[in-house]
C-alpha positions as protocol buffer text, in pm:
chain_id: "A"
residue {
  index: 1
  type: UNK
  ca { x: 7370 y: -3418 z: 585 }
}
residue {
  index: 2
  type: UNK
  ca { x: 7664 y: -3124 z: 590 }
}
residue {
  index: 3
  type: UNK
  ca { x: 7358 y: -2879 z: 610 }
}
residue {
  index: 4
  type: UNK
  ca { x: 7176 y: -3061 z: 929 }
}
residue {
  index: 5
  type: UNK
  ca { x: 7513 y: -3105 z: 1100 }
}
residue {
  index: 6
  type: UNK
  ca { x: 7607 y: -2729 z: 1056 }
}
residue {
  index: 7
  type: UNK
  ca { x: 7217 y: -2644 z: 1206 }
}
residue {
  index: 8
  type: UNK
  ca { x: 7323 y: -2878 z: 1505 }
}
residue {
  index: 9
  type: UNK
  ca { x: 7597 y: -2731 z: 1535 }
}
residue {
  index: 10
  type: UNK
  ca { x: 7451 y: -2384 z: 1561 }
}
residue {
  index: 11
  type: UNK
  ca { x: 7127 y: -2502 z: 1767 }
}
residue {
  index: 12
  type: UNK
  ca { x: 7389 y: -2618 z: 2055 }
}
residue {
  index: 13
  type: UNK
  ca { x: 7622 y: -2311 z: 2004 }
}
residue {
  index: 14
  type: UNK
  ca { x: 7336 y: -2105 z: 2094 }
}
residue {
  index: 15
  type: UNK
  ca { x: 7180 y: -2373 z: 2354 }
}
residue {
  index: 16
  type: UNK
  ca { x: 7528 y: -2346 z: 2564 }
}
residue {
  index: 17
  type: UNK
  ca { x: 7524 y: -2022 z: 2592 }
}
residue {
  index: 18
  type: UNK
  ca { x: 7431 y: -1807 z: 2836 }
}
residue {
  index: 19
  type: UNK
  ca { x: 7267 y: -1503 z: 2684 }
}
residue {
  index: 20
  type: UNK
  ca { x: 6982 y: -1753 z: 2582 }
}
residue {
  index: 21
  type: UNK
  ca { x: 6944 y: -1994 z: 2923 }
}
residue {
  index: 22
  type: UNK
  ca { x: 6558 y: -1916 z: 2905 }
}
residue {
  index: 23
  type: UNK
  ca { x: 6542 y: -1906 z: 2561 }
}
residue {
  index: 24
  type: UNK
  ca { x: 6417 y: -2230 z: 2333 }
}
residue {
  index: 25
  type: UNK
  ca { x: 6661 y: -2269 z: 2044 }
}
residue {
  index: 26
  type: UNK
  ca { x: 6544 y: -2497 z: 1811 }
}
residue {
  index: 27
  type: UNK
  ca { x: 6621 y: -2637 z: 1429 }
}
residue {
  index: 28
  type: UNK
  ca { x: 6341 y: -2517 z: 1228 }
}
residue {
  index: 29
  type: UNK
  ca { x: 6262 y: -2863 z: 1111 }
}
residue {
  index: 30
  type: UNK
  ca { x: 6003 y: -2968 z: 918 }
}
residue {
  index: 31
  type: UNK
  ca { x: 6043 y: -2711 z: 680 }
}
residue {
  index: 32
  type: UNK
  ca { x: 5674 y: -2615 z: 703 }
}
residue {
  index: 33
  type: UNK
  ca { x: 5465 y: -2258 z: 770 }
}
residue {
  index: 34
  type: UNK
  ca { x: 5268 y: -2385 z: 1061 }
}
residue {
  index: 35
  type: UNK
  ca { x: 5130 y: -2054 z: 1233 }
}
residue {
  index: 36
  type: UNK
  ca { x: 5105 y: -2051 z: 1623 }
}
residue {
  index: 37
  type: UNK
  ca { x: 5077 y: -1755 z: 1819 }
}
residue {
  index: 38
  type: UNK
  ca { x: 5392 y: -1797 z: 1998 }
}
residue {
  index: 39
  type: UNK
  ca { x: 5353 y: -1741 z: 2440 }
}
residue {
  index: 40
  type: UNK
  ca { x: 5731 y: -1684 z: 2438 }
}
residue {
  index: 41
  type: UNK
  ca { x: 6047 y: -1576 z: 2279 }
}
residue {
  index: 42
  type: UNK
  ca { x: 6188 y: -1855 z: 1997 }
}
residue {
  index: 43
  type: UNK
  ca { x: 6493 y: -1904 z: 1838 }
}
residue {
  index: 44
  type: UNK
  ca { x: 6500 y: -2096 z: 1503 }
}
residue {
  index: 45
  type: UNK
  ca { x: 6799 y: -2261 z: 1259 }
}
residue {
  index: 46
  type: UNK
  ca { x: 6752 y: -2320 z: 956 }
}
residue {
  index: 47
  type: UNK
  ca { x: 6948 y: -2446 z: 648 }
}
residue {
  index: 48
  type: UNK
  ca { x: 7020 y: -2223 z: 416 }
}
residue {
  index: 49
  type: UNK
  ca { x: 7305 y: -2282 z: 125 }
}
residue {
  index: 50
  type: UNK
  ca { x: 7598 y: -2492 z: 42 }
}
residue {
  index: 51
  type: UNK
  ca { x: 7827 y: -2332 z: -227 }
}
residue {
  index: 52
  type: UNK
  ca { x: 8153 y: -2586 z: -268 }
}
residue {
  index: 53
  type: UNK
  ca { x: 8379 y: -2686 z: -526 }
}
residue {
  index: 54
  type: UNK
  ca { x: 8712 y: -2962 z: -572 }
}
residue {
  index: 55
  type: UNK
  ca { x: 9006 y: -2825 z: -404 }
}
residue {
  index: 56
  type: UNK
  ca { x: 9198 y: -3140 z: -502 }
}
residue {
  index: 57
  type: UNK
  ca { x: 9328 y: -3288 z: -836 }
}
residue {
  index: 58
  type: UNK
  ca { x: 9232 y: -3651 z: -877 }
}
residue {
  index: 59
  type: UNK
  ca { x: 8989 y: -3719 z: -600 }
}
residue {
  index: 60
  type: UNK
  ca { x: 8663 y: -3499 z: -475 }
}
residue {
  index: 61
  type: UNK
  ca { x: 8738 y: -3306 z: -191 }
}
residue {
  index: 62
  type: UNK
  ca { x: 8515 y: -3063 z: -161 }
}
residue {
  index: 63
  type: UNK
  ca { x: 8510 y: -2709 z: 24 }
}
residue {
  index: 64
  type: UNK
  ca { x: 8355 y: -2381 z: 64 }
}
residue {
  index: 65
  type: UNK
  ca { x: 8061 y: -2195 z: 274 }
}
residue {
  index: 66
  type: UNK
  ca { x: 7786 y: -2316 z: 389 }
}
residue {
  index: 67
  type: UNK
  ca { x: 7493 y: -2044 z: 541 }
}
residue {
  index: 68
  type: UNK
  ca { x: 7230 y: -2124 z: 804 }
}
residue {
  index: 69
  type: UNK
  ca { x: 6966 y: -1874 z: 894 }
}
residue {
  index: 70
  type: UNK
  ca { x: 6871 y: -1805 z: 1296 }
}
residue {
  index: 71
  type: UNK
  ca { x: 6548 y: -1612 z: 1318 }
}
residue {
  index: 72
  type: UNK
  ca { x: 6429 y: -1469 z: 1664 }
}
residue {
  index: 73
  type: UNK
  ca { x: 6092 y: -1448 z: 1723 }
}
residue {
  index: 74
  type: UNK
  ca { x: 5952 y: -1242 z: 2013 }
}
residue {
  index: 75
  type: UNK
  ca { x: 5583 y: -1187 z: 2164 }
}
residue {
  index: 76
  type: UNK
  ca { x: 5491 y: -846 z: 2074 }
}
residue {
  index: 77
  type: UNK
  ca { x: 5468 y: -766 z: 2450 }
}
residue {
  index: 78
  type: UNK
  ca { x: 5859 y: -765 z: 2431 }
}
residue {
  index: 79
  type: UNK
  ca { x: 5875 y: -510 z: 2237 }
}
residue {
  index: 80
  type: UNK
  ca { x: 6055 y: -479 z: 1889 }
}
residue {
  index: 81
  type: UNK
  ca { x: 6396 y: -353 z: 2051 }
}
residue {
  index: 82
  type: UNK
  ca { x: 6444 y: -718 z: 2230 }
}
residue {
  index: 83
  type: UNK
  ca { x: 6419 y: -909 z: 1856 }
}
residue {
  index: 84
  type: UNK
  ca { x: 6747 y: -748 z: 1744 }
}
residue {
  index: 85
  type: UNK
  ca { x: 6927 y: -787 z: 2095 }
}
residue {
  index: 86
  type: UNK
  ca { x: 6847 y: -1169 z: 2059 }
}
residue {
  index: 87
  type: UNK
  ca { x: 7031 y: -1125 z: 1712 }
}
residue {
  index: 88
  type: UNK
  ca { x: 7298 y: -939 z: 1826 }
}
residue {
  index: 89
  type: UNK
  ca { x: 7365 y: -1212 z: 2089 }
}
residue {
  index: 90
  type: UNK
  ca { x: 7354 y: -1501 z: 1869 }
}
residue {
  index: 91
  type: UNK
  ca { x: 7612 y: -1324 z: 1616 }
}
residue {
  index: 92
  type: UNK
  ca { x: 7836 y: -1299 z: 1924 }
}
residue {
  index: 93
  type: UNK
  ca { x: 7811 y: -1662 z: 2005 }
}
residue {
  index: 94
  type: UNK
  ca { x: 7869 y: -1760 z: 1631 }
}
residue {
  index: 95
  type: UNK
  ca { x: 8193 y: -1522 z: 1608 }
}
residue {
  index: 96
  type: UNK
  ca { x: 8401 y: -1821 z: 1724 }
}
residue {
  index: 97
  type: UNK
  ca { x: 8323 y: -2015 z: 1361 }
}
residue {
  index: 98
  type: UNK
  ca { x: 8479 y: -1695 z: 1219 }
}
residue {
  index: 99
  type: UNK
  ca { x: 8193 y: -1616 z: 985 }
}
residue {
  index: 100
  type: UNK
  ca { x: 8327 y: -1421 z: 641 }
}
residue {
  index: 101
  type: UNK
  ca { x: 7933 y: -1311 z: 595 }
}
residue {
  index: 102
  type: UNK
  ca { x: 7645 y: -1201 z: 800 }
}
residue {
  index: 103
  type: UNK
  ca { x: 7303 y: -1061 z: 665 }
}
residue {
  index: 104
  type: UNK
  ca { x: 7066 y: -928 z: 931 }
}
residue {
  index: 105
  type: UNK
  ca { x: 6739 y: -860 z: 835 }
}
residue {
  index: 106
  type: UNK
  ca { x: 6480 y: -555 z: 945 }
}
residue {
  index: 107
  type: UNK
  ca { x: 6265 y: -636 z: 1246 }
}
residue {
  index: 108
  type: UNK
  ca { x: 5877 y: -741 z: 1118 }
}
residue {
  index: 109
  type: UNK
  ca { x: 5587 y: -774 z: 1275 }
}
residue {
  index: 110
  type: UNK
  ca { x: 5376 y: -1131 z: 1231 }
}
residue {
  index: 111
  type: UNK
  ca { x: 5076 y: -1077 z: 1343 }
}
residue {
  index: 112
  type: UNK
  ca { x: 4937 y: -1472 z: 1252 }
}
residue {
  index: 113
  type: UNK
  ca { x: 5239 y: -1539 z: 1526 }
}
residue {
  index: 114
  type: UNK
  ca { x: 5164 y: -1208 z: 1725 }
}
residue {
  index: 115
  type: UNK
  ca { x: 5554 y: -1152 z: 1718 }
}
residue {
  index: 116
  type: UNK
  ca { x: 5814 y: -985 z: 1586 }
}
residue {
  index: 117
  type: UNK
  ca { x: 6074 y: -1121 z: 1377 }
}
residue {
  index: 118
  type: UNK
  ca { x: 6426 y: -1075 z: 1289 }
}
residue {
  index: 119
  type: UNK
  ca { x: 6650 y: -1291 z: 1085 }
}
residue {
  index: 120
  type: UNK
  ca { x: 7060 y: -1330 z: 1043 }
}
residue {
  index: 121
  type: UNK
  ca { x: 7214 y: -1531 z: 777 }
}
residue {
  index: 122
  type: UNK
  ca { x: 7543 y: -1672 z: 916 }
}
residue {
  index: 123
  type: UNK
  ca { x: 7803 y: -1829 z: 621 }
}
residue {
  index: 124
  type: UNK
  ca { x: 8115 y: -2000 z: 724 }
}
residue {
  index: 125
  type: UNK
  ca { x: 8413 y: -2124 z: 520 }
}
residue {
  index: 126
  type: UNK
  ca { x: 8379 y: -2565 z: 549 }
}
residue {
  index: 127
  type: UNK
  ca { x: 8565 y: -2805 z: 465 }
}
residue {
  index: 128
  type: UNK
  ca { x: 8267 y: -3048 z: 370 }
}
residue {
  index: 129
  type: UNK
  ca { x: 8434 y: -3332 z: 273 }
}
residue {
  index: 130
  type: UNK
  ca { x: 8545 y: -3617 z: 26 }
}
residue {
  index: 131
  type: UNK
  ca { x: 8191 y: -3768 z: 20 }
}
residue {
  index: 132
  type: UNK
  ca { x: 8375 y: -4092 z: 194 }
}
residue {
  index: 133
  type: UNK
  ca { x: 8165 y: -4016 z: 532 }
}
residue {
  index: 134
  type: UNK
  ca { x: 8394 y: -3704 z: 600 }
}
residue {
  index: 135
  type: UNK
  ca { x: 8218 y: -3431 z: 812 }
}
């Protein structure tokens, strides 16, 4: 549930802005390799890790970081250069959750999606919650 939430969070960061108006951003749900050969550029979220612990004495109140991964994927007749600008743009649009850790990966080629690829890990301090339906 905290995980989801945080991907929604990030899908409509990315959908209001507008460095990706004709871009699809999308959460990367179901969770399964389905190979397409993509026509155009895609932006993915995906959950990634929670890591929290009690910050309270006598009750569970739990915070930490929580990490969601964006991936850009862009038709090879982009070119590879384009994959990392999409990155770079979606790292400025997730500045204002104050990330303390970003992870971007080298730019692959897939050719079963005849794309390129490029991945950022995002991880944010959260407070998640006292399990009581606190978001």
């Amino acid at each position: 549930m905290y995980l989801t939430n945080f991907v929604e969070r990030t899908v409509d960061m990315l959908q209001g802005s507008e460095a990706f108006e004709d871009i699809a951003v999308l959460p990367a749900y179901p969770l399964v390799k389905k190979p397409t050969k993509l026509p155009d550029t895609v932006i993915t979220v995906s959950p990634l890790t929670i890591d929290a612990n009690s910050i309270s004495l006598g009750e569970c109140v739990l915070a930490g970081k929580m990490s969601v991964r964006i991936d850009a994927f862009v038709p090879y007749e982009k070119g590879s250069p384009v994959t990392l600008d999409i990155i770079e743009k979606a790292i400025g649009v997730m500045l204002d959750l104050h990330p303390n850790a970003l992870k971007v990966s080298e730019i692959k080629a897939i050719d079963e999606l005849n794309c390129f690829n490029c991945s950022c890990d995002i991880t944010v301090n959260s407070y998640i919650g006292t399990g009581e339906g606190d978001e």
